[in-house]
PDB file of C-alpha atoms in Angstrom:
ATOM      1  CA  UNK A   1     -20.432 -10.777   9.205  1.00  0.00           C
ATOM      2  CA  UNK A   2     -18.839  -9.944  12.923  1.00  0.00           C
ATOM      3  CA  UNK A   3     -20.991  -7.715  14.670  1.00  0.00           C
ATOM      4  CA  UNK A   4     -18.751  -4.560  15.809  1.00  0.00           C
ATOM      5  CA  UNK A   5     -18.958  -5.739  19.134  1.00  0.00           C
ATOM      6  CA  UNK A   6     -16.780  -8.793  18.199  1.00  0.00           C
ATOM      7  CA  UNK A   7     -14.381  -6.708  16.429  1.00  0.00           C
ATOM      8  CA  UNK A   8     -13.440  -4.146  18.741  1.00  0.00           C
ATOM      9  CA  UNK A   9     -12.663  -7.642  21.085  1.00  0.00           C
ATOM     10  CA  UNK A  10     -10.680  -9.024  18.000  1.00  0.00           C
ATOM     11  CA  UNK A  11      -8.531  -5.562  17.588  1.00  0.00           C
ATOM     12  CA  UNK A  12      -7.927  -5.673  21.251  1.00  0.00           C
ATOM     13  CA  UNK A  13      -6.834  -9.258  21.329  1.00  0.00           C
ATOM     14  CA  UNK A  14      -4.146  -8.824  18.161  1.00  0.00           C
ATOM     15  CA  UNK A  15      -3.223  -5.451  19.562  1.00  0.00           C
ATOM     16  CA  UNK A  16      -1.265  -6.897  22.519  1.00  0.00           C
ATOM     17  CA  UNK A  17       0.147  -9.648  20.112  1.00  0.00           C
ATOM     18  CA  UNK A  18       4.817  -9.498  20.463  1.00  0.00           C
ATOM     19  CA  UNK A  19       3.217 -11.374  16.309  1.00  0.00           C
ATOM     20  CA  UNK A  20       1.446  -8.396  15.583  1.00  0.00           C
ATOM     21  CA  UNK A  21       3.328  -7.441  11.644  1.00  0.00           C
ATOM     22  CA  UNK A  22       4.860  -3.630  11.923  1.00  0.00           C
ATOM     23  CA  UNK A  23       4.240  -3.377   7.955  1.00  0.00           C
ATOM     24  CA  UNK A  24       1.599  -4.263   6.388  1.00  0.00           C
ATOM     25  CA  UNK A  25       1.316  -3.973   2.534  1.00  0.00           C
ATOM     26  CA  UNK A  26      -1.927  -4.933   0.230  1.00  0.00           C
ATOM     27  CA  UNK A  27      -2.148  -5.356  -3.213  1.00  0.00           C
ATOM     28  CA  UNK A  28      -5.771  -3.514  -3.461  1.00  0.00           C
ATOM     29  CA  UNK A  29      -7.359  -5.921  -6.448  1.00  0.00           C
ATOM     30  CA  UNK A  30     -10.764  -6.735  -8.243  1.00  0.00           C
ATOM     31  CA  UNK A  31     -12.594  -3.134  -8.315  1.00  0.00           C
ATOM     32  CA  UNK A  32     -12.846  -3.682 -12.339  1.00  0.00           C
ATOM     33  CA  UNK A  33     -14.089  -7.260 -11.467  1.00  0.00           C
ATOM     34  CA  UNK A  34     -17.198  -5.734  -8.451  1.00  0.00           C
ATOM     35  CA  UNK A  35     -18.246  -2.929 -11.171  1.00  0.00           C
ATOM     36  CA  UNK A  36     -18.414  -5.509 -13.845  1.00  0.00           C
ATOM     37  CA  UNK A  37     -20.680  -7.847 -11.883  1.00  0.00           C
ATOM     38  CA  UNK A  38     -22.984  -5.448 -11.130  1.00  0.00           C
ATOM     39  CA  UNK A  39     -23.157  -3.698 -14.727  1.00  0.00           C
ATOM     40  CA  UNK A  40     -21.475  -0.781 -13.725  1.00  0.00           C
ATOM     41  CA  UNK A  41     -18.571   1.410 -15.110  1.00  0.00           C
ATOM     42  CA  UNK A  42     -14.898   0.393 -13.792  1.00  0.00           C
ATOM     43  CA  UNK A  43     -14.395   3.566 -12.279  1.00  0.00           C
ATOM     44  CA  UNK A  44     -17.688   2.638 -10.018  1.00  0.00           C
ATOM     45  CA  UNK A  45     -15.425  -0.175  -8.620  1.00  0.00           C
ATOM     46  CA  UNK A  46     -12.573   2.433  -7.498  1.00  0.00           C
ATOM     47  CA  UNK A  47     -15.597   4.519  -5.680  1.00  0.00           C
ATOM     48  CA  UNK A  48     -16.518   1.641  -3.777  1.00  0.00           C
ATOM     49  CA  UNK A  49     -12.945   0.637  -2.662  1.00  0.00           C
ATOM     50  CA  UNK A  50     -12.742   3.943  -1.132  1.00  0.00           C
ATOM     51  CA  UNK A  51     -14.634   2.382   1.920  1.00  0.00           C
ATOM     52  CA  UNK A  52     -11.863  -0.619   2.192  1.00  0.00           C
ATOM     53  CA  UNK A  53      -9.436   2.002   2.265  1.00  0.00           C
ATOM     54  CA  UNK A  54     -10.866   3.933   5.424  1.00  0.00           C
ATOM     55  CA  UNK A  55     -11.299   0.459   6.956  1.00  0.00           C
ATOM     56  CA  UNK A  56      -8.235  -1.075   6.860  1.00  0.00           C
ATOM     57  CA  UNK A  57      -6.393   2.704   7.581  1.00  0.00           C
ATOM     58  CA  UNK A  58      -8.572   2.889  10.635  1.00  0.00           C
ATOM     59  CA  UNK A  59      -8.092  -0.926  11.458  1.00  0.00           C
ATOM     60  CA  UNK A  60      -4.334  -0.683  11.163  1.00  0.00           C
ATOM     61  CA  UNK A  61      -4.171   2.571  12.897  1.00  0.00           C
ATOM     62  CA  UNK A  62      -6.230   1.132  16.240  1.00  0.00           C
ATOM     63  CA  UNK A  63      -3.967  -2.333  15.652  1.00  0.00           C
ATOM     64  CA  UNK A  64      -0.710  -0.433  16.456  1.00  0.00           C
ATOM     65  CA  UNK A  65       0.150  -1.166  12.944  1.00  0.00           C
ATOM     66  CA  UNK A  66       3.328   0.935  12.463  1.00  0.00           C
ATOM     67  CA  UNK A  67       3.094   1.326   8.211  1.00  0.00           C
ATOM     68  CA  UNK A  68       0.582   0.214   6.133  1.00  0.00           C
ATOM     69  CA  UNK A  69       1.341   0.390   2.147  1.00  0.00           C
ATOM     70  CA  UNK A  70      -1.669   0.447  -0.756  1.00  0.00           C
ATOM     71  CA  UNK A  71      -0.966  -0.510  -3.895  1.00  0.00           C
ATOM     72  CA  UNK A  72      -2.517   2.201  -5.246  1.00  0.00           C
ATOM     73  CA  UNK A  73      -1.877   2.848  -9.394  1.00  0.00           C
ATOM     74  CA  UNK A  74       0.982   0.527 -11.158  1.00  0.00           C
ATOM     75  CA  UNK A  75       3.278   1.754 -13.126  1.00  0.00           C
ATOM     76  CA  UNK A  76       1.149  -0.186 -15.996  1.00  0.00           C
ATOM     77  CA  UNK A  77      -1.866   1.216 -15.086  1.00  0.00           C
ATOM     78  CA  UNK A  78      -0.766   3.881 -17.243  1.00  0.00           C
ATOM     79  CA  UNK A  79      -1.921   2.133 -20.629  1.00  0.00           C
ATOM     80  CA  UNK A  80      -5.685   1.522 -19.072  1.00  0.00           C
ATOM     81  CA  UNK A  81      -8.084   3.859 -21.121  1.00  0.00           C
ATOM     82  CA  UNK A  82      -7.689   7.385 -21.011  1.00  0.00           C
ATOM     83  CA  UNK A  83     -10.993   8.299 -19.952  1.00  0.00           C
ATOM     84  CA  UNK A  84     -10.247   5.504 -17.224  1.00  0.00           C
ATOM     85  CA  UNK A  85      -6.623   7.393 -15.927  1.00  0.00           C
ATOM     86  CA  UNK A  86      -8.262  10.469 -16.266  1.00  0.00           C
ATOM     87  CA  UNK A  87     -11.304   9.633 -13.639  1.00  0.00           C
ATOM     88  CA  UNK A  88      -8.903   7.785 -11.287  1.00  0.00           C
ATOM     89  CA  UNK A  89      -6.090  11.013 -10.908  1.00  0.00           C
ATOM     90  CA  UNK A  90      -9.090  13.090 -10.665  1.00  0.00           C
ATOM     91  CA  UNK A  91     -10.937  10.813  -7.761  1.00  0.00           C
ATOM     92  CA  UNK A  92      -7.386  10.788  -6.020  1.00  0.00           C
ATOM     93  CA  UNK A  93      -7.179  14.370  -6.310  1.00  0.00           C
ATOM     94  CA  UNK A  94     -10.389  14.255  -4.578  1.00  0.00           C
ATOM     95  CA  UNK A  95      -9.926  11.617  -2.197  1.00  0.00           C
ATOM     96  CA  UNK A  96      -6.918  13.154  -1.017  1.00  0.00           C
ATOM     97  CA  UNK A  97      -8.512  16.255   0.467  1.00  0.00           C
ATOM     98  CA  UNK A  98     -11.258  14.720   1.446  1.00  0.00           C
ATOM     99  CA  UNK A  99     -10.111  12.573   3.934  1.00  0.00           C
ATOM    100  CA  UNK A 100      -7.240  14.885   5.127  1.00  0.00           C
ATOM    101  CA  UNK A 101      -9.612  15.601   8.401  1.00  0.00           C
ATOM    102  CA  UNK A 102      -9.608  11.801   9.357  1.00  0.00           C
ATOM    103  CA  UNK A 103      -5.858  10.875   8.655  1.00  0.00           C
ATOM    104  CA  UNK A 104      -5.375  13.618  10.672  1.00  0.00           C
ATOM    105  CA  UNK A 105      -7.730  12.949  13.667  1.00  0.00           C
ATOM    106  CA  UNK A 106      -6.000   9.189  13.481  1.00  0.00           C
ATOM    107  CA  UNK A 107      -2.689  11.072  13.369  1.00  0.00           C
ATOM    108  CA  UNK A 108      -1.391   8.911  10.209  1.00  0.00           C
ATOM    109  CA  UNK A 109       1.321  11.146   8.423  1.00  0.00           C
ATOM    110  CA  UNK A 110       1.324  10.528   5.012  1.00  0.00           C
ATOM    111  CA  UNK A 111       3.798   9.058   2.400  1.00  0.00           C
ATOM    112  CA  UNK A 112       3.963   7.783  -1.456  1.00  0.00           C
ATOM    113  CA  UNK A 113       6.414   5.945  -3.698  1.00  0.00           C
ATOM    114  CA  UNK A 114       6.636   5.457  -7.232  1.00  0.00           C
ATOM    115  CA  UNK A 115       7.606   7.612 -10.372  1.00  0.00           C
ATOM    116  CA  UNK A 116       5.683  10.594  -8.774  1.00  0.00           C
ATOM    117  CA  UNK A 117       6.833  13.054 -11.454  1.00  0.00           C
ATOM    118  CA  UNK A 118       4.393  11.248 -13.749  1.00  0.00           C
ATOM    119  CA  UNK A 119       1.091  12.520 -11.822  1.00  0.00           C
ATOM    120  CA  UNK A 120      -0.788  15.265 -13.354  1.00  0.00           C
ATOM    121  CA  UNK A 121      -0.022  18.303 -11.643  1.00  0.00           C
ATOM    122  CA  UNK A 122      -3.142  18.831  -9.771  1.00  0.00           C
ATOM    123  CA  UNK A 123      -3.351  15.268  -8.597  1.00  0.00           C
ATOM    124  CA  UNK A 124       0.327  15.555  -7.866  1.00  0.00           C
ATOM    125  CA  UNK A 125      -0.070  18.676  -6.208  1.00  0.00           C
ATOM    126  CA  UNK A 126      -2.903  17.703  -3.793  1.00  0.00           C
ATOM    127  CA  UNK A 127      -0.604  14.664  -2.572  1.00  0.00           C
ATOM    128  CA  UNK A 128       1.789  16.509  -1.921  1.00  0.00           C
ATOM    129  CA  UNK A 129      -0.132  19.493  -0.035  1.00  0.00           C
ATOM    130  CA  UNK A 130      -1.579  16.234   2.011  1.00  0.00           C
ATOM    131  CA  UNK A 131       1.794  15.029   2.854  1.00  0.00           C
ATOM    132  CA  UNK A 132       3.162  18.463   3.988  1.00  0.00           C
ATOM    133  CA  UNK A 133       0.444  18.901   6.579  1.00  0.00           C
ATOM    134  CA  UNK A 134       0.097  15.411   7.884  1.00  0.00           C
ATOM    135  CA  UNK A 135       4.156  15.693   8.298  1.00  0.00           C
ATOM    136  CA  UNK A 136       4.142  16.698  11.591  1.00  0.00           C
ATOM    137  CA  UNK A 137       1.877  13.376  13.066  1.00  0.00           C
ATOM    138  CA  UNK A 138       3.735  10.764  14.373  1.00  0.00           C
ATOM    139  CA  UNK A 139       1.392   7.565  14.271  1.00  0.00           C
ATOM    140  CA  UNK A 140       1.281   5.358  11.440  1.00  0.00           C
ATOM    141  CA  UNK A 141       2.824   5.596   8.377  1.00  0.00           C
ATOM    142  CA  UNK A 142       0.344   5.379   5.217  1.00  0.00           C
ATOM    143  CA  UNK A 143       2.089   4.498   1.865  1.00  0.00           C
ATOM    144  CA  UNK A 144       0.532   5.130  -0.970  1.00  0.00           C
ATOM    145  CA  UNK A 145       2.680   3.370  -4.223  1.00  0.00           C
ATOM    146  CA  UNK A 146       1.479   5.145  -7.054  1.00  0.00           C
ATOM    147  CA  UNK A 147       3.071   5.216 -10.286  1.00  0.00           C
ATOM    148  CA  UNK A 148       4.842   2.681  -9.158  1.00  0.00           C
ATOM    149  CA  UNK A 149       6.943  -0.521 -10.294  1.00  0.00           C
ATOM    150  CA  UNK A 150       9.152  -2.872  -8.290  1.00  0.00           C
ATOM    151  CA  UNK A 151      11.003  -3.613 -11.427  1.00  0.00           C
ATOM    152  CA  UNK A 152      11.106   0.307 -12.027  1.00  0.00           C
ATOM    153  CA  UNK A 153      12.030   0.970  -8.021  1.00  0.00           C
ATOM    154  CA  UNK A 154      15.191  -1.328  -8.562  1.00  0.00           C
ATOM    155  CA  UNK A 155      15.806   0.044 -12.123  1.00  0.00           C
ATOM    156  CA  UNK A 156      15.861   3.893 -10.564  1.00  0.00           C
ATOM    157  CA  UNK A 157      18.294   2.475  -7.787  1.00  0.00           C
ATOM    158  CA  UNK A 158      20.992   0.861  -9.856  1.00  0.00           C
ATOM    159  CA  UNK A 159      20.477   4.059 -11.832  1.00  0.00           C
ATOM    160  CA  UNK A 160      21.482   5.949  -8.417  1.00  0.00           C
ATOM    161  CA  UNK A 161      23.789   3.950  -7.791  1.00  0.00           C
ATOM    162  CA  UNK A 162      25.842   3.949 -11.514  1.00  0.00           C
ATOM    163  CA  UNK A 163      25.877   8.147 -10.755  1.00  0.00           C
ATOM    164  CA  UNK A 164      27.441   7.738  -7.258  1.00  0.00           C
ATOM    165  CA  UNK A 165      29.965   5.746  -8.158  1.00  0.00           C
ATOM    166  CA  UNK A 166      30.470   7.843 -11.588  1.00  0.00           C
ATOM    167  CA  UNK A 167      30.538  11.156  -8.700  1.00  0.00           C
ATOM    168  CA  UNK A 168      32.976   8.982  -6.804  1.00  0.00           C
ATOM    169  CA  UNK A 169      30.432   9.042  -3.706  1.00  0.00           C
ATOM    170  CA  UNK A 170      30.020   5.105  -3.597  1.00  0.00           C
ATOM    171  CA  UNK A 171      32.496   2.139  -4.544  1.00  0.00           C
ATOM    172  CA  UNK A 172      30.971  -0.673  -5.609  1.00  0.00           C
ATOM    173  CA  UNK A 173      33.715  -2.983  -2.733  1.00  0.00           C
ATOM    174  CA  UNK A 174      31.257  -1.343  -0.380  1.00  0.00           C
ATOM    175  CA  UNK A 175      28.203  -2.091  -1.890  1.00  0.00           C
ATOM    176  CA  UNK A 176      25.713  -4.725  -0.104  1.00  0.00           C
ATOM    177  CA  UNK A 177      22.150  -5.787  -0.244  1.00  0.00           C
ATOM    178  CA  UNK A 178      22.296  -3.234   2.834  1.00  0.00           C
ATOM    179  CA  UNK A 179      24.067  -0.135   1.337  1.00  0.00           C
ATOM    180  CA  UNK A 180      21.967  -0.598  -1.443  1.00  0.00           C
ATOM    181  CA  UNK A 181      19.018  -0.416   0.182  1.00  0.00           C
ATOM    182  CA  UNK A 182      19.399   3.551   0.726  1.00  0.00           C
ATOM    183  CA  UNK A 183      18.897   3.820  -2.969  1.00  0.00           C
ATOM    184  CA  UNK A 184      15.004   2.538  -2.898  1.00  0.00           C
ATOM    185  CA  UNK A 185      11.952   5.184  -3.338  1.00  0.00           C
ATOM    186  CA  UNK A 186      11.778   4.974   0.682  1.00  0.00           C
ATOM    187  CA  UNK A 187      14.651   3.364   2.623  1.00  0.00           C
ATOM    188  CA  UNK A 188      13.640   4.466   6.014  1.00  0.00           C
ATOM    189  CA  UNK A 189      10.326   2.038   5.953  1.00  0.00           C
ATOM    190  CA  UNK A 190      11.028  -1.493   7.424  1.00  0.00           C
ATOM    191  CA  UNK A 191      10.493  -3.895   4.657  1.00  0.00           C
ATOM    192  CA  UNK A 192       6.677  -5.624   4.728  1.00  0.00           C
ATOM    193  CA  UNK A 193       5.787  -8.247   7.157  1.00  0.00           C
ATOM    194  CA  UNK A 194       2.538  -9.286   5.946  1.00  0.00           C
ATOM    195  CA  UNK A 195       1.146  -8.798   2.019  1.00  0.00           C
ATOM    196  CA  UNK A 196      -2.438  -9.485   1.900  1.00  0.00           C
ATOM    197  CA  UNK A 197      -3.885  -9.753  -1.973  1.00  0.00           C
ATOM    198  CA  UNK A 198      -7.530  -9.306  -2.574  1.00  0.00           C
ATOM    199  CA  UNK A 199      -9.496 -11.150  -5.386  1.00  0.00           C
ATOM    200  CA  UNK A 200      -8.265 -14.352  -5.010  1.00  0.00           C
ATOM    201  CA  UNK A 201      -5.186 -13.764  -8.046  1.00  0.00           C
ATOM    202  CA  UNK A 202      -1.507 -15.833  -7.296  1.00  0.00           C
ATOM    203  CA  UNK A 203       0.802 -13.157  -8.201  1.00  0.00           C
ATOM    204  CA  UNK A 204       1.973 -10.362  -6.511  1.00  0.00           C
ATOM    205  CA  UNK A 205       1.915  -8.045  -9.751  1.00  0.00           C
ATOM    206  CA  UNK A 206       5.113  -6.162  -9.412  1.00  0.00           C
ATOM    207  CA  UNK A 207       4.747  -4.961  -6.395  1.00  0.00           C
ATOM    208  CA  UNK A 208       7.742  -4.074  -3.741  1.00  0.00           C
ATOM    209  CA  UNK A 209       9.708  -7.002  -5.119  1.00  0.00           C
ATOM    210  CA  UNK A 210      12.871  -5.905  -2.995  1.00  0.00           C
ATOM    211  CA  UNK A 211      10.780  -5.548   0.078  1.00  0.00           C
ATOM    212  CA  UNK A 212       8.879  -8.951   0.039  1.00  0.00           C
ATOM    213  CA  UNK A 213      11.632 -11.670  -0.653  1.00  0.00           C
ATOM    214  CA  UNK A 214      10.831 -12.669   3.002  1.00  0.00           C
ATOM    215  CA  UNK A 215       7.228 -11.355   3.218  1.00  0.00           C
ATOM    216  CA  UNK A 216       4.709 -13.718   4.459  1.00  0.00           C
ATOM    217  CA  UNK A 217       1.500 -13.860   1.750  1.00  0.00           C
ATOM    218  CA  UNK A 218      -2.392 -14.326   1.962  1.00  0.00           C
ATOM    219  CA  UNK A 219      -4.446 -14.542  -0.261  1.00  0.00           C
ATOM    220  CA  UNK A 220      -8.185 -13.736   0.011  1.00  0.00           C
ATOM    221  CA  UNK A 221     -11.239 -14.040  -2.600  1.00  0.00           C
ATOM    222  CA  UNK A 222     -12.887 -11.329  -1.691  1.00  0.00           C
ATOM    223  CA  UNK A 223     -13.041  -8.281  -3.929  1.00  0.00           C
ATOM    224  CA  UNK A 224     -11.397  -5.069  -2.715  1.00  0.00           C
ATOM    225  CA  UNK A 225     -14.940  -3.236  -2.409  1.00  0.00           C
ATOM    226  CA  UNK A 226     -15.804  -5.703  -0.410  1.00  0.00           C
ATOM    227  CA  UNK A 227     -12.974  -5.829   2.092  1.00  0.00           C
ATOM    228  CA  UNK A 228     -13.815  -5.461   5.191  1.00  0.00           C
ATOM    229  CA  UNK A 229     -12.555  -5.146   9.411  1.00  0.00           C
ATOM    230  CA  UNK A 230     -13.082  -9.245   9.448  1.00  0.00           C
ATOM    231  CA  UNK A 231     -11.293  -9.547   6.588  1.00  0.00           C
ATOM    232  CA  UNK A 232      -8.032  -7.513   6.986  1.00  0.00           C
ATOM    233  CA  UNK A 233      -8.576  -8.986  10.657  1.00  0.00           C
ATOM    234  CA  UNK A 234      -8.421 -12.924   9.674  1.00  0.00           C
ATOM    235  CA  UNK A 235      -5.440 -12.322   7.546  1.00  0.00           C
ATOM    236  CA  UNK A 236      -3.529 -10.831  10.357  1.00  0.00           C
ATOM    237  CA  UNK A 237      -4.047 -14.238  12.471  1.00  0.00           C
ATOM    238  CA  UNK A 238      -3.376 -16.648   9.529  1.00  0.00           C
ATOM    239  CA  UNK A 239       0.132 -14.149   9.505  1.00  0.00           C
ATOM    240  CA  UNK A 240       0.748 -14.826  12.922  1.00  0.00           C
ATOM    241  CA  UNK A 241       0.148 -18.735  12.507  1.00  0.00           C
ATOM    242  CA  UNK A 242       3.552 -18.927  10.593  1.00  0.00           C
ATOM    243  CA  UNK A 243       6.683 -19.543  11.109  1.00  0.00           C
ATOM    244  CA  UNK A 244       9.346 -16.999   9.840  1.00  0.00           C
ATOM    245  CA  UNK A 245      12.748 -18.348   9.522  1.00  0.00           C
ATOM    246  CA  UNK A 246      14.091 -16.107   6.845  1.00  0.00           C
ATOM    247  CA  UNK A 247      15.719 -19.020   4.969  1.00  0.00           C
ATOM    248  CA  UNK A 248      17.131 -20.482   8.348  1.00  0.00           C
ATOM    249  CA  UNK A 249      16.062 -23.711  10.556  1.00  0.00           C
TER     250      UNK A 249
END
């Protein structure tokens, strides 16, 4: 492990990088996996993420980073165990007003995307509280997808778009993979740069498949809990390694 020392020198480095990726998004994986090794409930593994969340907000945040999106709760995540849904909405709830103070001493306003309307109201009811008073910060952006589906995002979009052109408001001579984009959860955030997945798995699990048809992807092994500065740090570098042609030469 980097002593903090070494870190602060890394940040400083990548900070004054023209490479440095505006959006980063992370597929948060392997909390069931940690808990599991260790003989502990699933939920356990969520609680110890928590820490990997303040790390790479914070990172980001001193990077410059301008969004940073957390795959949060899938749409499928849904038909996990009850008792299991239940425990996560309520530590959301909880983590959400908990670490108002910080997001707001880093000046991160606050966003989320997905099927929202499927929260339970107090969960749904302290993100929203969260966003409304972070809404006047203007540092980075912090998605949270929860709820959420690419193949669902798309679905609600063409859905969108079937109604404006039944209203009249849209003709489908002027749709484009532009126009269209208005139509997704959150069309004002620049599509993702850099997806980092944790937990060493080759998919990226439904997640922002719009956004990331020209999203550069790393992969890690390590577990979310266990996600560190070093980590979030290293990917960022391999990123800026590549060589982004966006299907040109």
């Amino acid at each position: 492990m980097k002593s903090k020392e070494d870190i602060e020198k890394k940040i400083l480095r990548l900070k004054k990088s023209p490479k440095l990726p505006g959006h980063i998004a992370i597929i948060m994986d392997g909390n069931g996996r940690w808990a599991r090794r260790r003989h502990l409930p699933r939920i356990a593994g969520h609680r110890a993420g928590r820490e990997s969340v303040r790390v790479a907000v914070r990172t980001c945040a001193k990077l410059g980073v301008k969004v940073l999106s957390l795959y949060t709760f899938s749409l499928e995540n849904w038909k996990r165990p009850k008792r299991e849904v239940n425990a996560l909405m309520k530590f959301l709830r909880d983590v959400l007003y908990d670490e108002y103070k910080e997001l707001n001493e880093n000046n991160i306003r606050l966003t989320a995307s997905g099927r929202l309307e499927l929260l339970p109201e107090e969960t749904r009811e302290a993100l929203e509280d969260t966003i409304e008073r972070l809404s006047a910060n203007n540092g980075m952006i912090l998605n949270l997808c929860l709820s959420y589906s690419g193949r669902a995002e798309i679905l609600d979009a063409v859905k969108k778009v079937a109604s404006g052109v039944r209203e009249g408001s849209v003709t489908l001579d002027e749709l484009d993979e532009e126009s269209f984009r208005r139509f997704l959860y959150l069309p004002d955030l620049p599509y993702p740069d850099l997806l980092i997945r944790t937990s060493g798995e080759y998919r990226v699990s439904n997640f922002l498949l719009w956004q990331i048809a020209y999203t550069e992807i790393v992969i890690t092994d390590v577990l979310w809990p266990d996600f560190r500065e070093e980590h979030l740090l290293s990917a960022i570098e391999e990123y800026m390694t590549r060589e982004r042609r966006f299907g040109m030469v």
